[in-house]
Amino acid sequence: MPQYAKFTHIITAMGALKTSLIAGLFFISIMPLSVWSAEAKTISWEDLIPENAPQLAAPPSITHDSPVTVPPAQSEQIDVRPELNGKAIKLPGFIVPLEGDENRVTEFLLVPYFGACIHVPPPPANQIVHVKYPKGVPGELLYSPVWIEGPLSTSTVATELATSGYSMAAVEVTEYTE
């Protein structure tokens, strides 16, 4: 009887354990994404406005001929929908970069229209979502609408550009498609 023969049952058990461990890790790694996708509810910007909040004005048009170089201040009133706190949502919008490098943006404001907070006054706080996305949004998506997915929070975040009524640690950021 070969010397290693008495260890064959241990070697067999370790091989089975290794296979089970690899399979388990695989399923654990893909499960949150599939569970997340099924739970995220697509919402619109109007869904972020409480019923008692004042009506929104149309977004101002961008004019580069104006002598004013700094957009007027944002309204200080912050009306949010507390029942959305912690809800998994999917929301389209435009990115206003806050943090990142030359290739990716890792922190940004999501706004309902292009140029908000930069070329025109910021929208009300309940129309701005402060987003952190450690994977980073590629630079080519900065001028296009995007979808963001993740748990929405009703926490207020003040930045140098605007105050947001909502925030999110995004799970997914993708190019907008209808």
CSV table of C-alpha atoms in Angstrom, one decimal:
chain,number,residue,atom,x,y,z
A,1,MET,CA,0.0,0.0,0.0
A,2,PRO,CA,1.5,3.3,-1.0
A,3,GLN,CA,2.3,5.7,1.8
A,4,TYR,CA,-0.1,8.5,0.5
A,5,ALA,CA,-3.1,6.0,0.1
A,6,LYS,CA,-4.2,6.5,3.7
A,7,PHE,CA,-4.7,10.2,3.0
A,8,THR,CA,-6.8,9.8,-0.2
A,9,HIS,CA,-10.1,10.4,1.7
A,10,ILE,CA,-8.6,13.7,3.1
A,11,ILE,CA,-7.5,14.7,-0.4
A,12,THR,CA,-10.9,13.8,-1.9
A,13,ALA,CA,-12.7,15.8,0.9
A,14,MET,CA,-10.5,18.8,0.3
A,15,GLY,CA,-11.1,18.7,-3.4
A,16,ALA,CA,-14.9,18.6,-2.8
A,17,LEU,CA,-14.6,21.4,-0.3
A,18,LYS,CA,-12.6,23.5,-2.7
A,19,THR,CA,-15.2,23.0,-5.5
A,20,SER,CA,-18.0,23.9,-3.1
A,21,LEU,CA,-16.2,27.0,-1.9
A,22,ILE,CA,-15.6,28.2,-5.4
A,23,ALA,CA,-19.2,27.6,-6.5
A,24,GLY,CA,-20.5,29.3,-3.3
A,25,LEU,CA,-18.3,32.4,-3.9
A,26,PHE,CA,-19.4,32.6,-7.5
A,27,PHE,CA,-23.1,32.5,-6.5
A,28,ILE,CA,-22.6,35.0,-3.7
A,29,SER,CA,-20.8,37.4,-6.0
A,30,ILE,CA,-23.6,37.4,-8.7
A,31,MET,CA,-26.6,37.2,-6.4
A,32,PRO,CA,-26.6,40.8,-5.1
A,33,LEU,CA,-26.6,42.2,-8.7
A,34,SER,CA,-29.5,40.0,-9.8
A,35,VAL,CA,-31.5,40.6,-6.6
A,36,TRP,CA,-30.7,44.3,-6.9
A,37,SER,CA,-31.9,44.6,-10.5
A,38,ALA,CA,-35.2,42.9,-9.7
A,39,GLU,CA,-35.9,45.3,-6.8
A,40,ALA,CA,-34.9,48.7,-8.3
A,41,LYS,CA,-38.0,50.8,-9.2
A,42,THR,CA,-37.7,53.2,-12.0
A,43,ILE,CA,-38.8,56.6,-10.9
A,44,SER,CA,-39.0,60.1,-12.5
A,45,TRP,CA,-37.8,63.4,-11.1
A,46,GLU,CA,-41.5,64.3,-10.3
A,47,ASP,CA,-41.6,61.3,-8.0
A,48,LEU,CA,-39.0,63.1,-5.8
A,49,ILE,CA,-41.2,66.1,-5.1
A,50,PRO,CA,-43.7,65.9,-2.2
A,51,GLU,CA,-47.3,66.7,-2.8
A,52,ASN,CA,-47.2,69.9,-0.7
A,53,ALA,CA,-44.0,71.3,-2.3
A,54,PRO,CA,-44.2,74.4,-4.5
A,55,GLN,CA,-44.6,73.9,-8.3
A,56,LEU,CA,-41.3,73.8,-10.2
A,57,ALA,CA,-40.6,76.4,-12.8
A,58,ALA,CA,-39.3,75.4,-16.2
A,59,PRO,CA,-35.5,75.0,-16.3
A,60,PRO,CA,-33.9,78.3,-17.3
A,61,SER,CA,-32.3,78.5,-20.8
A,62,ILE,CA,-28.6,78.6,-21.1
A,63,THR,CA,-27.3,81.9,-22.3
A,64,HIS,CA,-23.6,82.5,-22.8
A,65,ASP,CA,-24.1,86.2,-23.6
A,66,SER,CA,-25.3,87.1,-20.1
A,67,PRO,CA,-23.0,89.4,-18.0
A,68,VAL,CA,-23.8,87.3,-14.9
A,69,THR,CA,-21.1,84.7,-14.4
A,70,VAL,CA,-22.3,83.1,-11.2
A,71,PRO,CA,-25.7,81.5,-11.1
A,72,PRO,CA,-28.2,82.9,-8.6
A,73,ALA,CA,-28.5,81.1,-5.2
A,74,GLN,CA,-30.5,77.9,-4.9
A,75,SER,CA,-33.7,78.1,-2.8
A,76,GLU,CA,-33.0,77.1,0.8
A,77,GLN,CA,-36.3,75.2,1.2
A,78,ILE,CA,-35.7,71.4,1.2
A,79,ASP,CA,-38.8,69.3,0.7
A,80,VAL,CA,-38.2,65.6,0.2
A,81,ARG,CA,-40.3,62.4,0.3
A,82,PRO,CA,-39.2,60.6,3.5
A,83,GLU,CA,-41.0,57.4,2.4
A,84,LEU,CA,-38.4,57.0,-0.4
A,85,ASN,CA,-35.5,56.7,2.2
A,86,GLY,CA,-33.8,53.4,1.7
A,87,LYS,CA,-35.8,52.5,-1.4
A,88,ALA,CA,-33.9,50.9,-4.3
A,89,ILE,CA,-34.5,53.2,-7.3
A,90,LYS,CA,-33.4,53.7,-10.9
A,91,LEU,CA,-33.4,57.4,-12.0
A,92,PRO,CA,-32.2,59.1,-15.3
A,93,GLY,CA,-30.3,62.3,-15.3
A,94,PHE,CA,-27.2,64.3,-16.0
A,95,ILE,CA,-23.9,64.3,-14.2
A,96,VAL,CA,-22.3,67.4,-12.6
A,97,PRO,CA,-18.8,66.2,-11.5
A,98,LEU,CA,-17.5,66.8,-8.0
A,99,GLU,CA,-14.6,64.3,-7.5
A,100,GLY,CA,-12.6,62.0,-9.7
A,101,ASP,CA,-9.6,62.0,-12.0
A,102,GLU,CA,-9.0,62.5,-15.7
A,103,ASN,CA,-10.6,59.2,-16.5
A,104,ARG,CA,-13.5,58.6,-14.1
A,105,VAL,CA,-15.9,60.6,-11.9
A,106,THR,CA,-16.5,59.0,-8.5
A,107,GLU,CA,-18.7,61.6,-6.8
A,108,PHE,CA,-21.2,63.8,-8.6
A,109,LEU,CA,-24.6,65.5,-8.5
A,110,LEU,CA,-27.3,63.9,-10.6
A,111,VAL,CA,-29.6,66.6,-12.0
A,112,PRO,CA,-32.7,66.5,-14.3
A,113,TYR,CA,-31.4,68.7,-17.1
A,114,PHE,CA,-28.0,69.4,-18.8
A,115,GLY,CA,-26.1,72.4,-17.5
A,116,ALA,CA,-27.8,72.6,-14.1
A,117,CYS,CA,-25.6,74.0,-11.4
A,118,ILE,CA,-23.0,75.1,-13.9
A,119,HIS,CA,-24.5,77.2,-16.7
A,120,VAL,CA,-27.8,78.0,-14.9
A,121,PRO,CA,-29.0,78.2,-11.3
A,122,PRO,CA,-29.3,74.9,-9.5
A,123,PRO,CA,-32.7,73.2,-9.3
A,124,PRO,CA,-34.4,72.8,-5.9
A,125,ALA,CA,-32.7,70.4,-3.5
A,126,ASN,CA,-35.4,67.8,-4.1
A,127,GLN,CA,-34.3,67.7,-7.7
A,128,ILE,CA,-30.6,66.9,-7.0
A,129,VAL,CA,-29.2,63.6,-5.9
A,130,HIS,CA,-25.6,63.5,-4.5
A,131,VAL,CA,-24.1,60.3,-5.8
A,132,LYS,CA,-20.9,58.4,-4.7
A,133,TYR,CA,-19.8,55.7,-7.2
A,134,PRO,CA,-16.4,54.2,-6.3
A,135,LYS,CA,-16.2,52.3,-9.6
A,136,GLY,CA,-16.2,55.7,-11.3
A,137,VAL,CA,-18.2,56.9,-14.3
A,138,PRO,CA,-16.2,57.0,-17.5
A,139,GLY,CA,-15.5,60.5,-18.9
A,140,GLU,CA,-17.4,59.8,-22.1
A,141,LEU,CA,-20.7,59.7,-20.2
A,142,LEU,CA,-20.3,63.1,-18.7
A,143,TYR,CA,-22.1,64.9,-21.5
A,144,SER,CA,-24.9,62.3,-22.0
A,145,PRO,CA,-27.8,61.3,-19.8
A,146,VAL,CA,-27.3,58.3,-17.6
A,147,TRP,CA,-29.2,55.9,-15.4
A,148,ILE,CA,-28.2,55.5,-11.8
A,149,GLU,CA,-29.4,52.6,-9.6
A,150,GLY,CA,-29.0,52.3,-5.8
A,151,PRO,CA,-30.6,52.8,-2.5
A,152,LEU,CA,-31.9,56.4,-2.2
A,153,SER,CA,-31.3,58.3,1.0
A,154,THR,CA,-33.1,61.5,2.1
A,155,SER,CA,-29.9,62.9,3.7
A,156,THR,CA,-29.0,66.4,2.6
A,157,VAL,CA,-25.5,67.1,1.2
A,158,ALA,CA,-24.2,70.6,0.7
A,159,THR,CA,-21.5,71.0,-2.0
A,160,GLU,CA,-19.9,74.2,-3.4
A,161,LEU,CA,-22.3,74.0,-6.4
A,162,ALA,CA,-25.6,73.1,-4.7
A,163,THR,CA,-27.4,71.4,-1.9
A,164,SER,CA,-29.0,68.0,-2.6
A,165,GLY,CA,-32.1,66.8,-0.9
A,166,TYR,CA,-31.2,63.2,-1.7
A,167,SER,CA,-28.0,61.1,-1.8
A,168,MET,CA,-27.1,57.7,-3.0
A,169,ALA,CA,-24.2,55.2,-3.0
A,170,ALA,CA,-24.8,54.0,-6.6
A,171,VAL,CA,-24.7,50.3,-7.4
A,172,GLU,CA,-24.8,50.9,-11.1
A,173,VAL,CA,-24.4,53.8,-13.5
A,174,THR,CA,-25.1,53.2,-17.2
A,175,GLU,CA,-25.7,55.2,-20.4
A,176,TYR,CA,-29.4,56.3,-20.7
A,177,THR,CA,-31.6,54.3,-23.0
A,178,GLU,CA,-35.4,54.4,-23.2
